[in-house]
Short mmCIF file of C-alpha atoms in Angstrom, two decimals:
data_model
loop_
_atom_site.label_atom_id
_atom_site.label_comp_id
_atom_site.label_asym_id
_atom_site.label_seq_id
_atom_site.Cartn_x
_atom_site.Cartn_y
_atom_site.Cartn_z
CA UNK A 1 2.96 -7.38 -7.77
CA UNK A 2 1.12 -7.10 -11.06
CA UNK A 3 -1.57 -9.52 -9.88
CA UNK A 4 -2.45 -7.61 -6.70
CA UNK A 5 -2.39 -3.98 -7.89
CA UNK A 6 -5.54 -2.44 -9.33
CA UNK A 7 -5.56 -1.43 -12.98
CA UNK A 8 -6.59 2.02 -14.20
CA UNK A 9 -7.11 3.51 -17.64
CA UNK A 10 -5.59 6.76 -18.88
CA UNK A 11 -6.70 7.25 -22.49
CA UNK A 12 -5.18 4.22 -24.29
CA UNK A 13 -2.73 3.46 -21.47
CA UNK A 14 -3.18 0.69 -18.91
CA UNK A 15 -1.79 1.86 -15.57
CA UNK A 16 -0.92 -0.07 -12.43
CA UNK A 17 0.56 1.41 -9.30
CA UNK A 18 0.43 2.12 -5.59
CA UNK A 19 -0.57 5.29 -3.80
CA UNK A 20 0.58 6.55 -0.44
CA UNK A 21 0.26 9.61 1.75
CA UNK A 22 1.51 11.11 4.97
CA UNK A 23 1.76 14.44 6.78
CA UNK A 24 4.90 16.40 7.60
CA UNK A 25 5.83 18.81 10.30
CA UNK A 26 5.18 18.82 14.01
CA UNK A 27 1.67 20.13 13.43
CA UNK A 28 0.97 17.76 10.50
CA UNK A 29 -0.06 20.61 8.21
CA UNK A 30 1.90 19.61 5.10
CA UNK A 31 0.32 16.76 3.14
CA UNK A 32 2.39 14.47 0.91
CA UNK A 33 0.94 12.11 -1.66
CA UNK A 34 2.57 9.77 -4.14
CA UNK A 35 1.69 7.36 -6.90
CA UNK A 36 4.34 4.96 -8.25
CA UNK A 37 3.95 2.28 -10.86
CA UNK A 38 4.01 1.61 -14.57
CA UNK A 39 1.91 2.22 -17.67
CA UNK A 40 1.66 0.16 -20.84
CA UNK A 41 0.37 0.88 -24.34
CA UNK A 42 1.02 -0.97 -27.59
CA UNK A 43 4.07 -2.84 -26.30
CA UNK A 44 5.57 0.29 -24.74
CA UNK A 45 6.10 0.36 -20.97
CA UNK A 46 7.06 3.35 -18.82
CA UNK A 47 7.79 3.49 -15.12
CA UNK A 48 6.75 6.55 -13.14
CA UNK A 49 6.79 8.13 -9.70
CA UNK A 50 4.82 11.26 -8.87
CA UNK A 51 5.14 13.09 -5.55
CA UNK A 52 2.96 16.01 -4.50
CA UNK A 53 3.70 18.17 -1.45
CA UNK A 54 0.97 20.54 -0.30
CA UNK A 55 1.33 23.26 2.28
CA UNK A 56 -2.19 22.67 3.49
CA UNK A 57 -3.94 19.72 5.02
CA UNK A 58 -6.77 18.08 3.07
CA UNK A 59 -9.57 15.71 4.08
CA UNK A 60 -8.96 13.27 1.21
CA UNK A 61 -5.80 11.14 1.33
CA UNK A 62 -3.27 12.94 -0.87
CA UNK A 63 -2.22 9.74 -2.63
CA UNK A 64 -5.67 9.35 -4.20
CA UNK A 65 -5.63 12.91 -5.52
CA UNK A 66 -2.08 12.36 -6.84
CA UNK A 67 -3.21 9.23 -8.70
CA UNK A 68 -6.20 11.04 -10.22
CA UNK A 69 -3.96 13.87 -11.42
CA UNK A 70 -1.42 11.50 -12.97
CA UNK A 71 -4.12 9.52 -14.79
CA UNK A 72 -5.43 12.79 -16.22
CA UNK A 73 -1.97 14.08 -17.21
CA UNK A 74 -0.38 10.87 -18.49
CA UNK A 75 -1.52 11.00 -22.14
CA UNK A 76 0.03 14.47 -22.56
CA UNK A 77 3.25 13.49 -20.74
CA UNK A 78 4.13 10.47 -22.89
CA UNK A 79 3.40 11.44 -26.48
#
């Protein structure tokens, strides 16, 4: 898995993971997005899963926005 997943940077952390998204409800109005994976820094490894549920539909796949938000937030979450 490590070899096929893209690598991202979040401050000094190296992050690998997989995004996904779908819509809920009969009308497809609720967007779900997730990003699951792991992050490493200085011999430390954490595993994470982030899920975002929106009440509105968006044009961008929700998984990509969820990944961007986690990469931004990660340094403050794992001090």
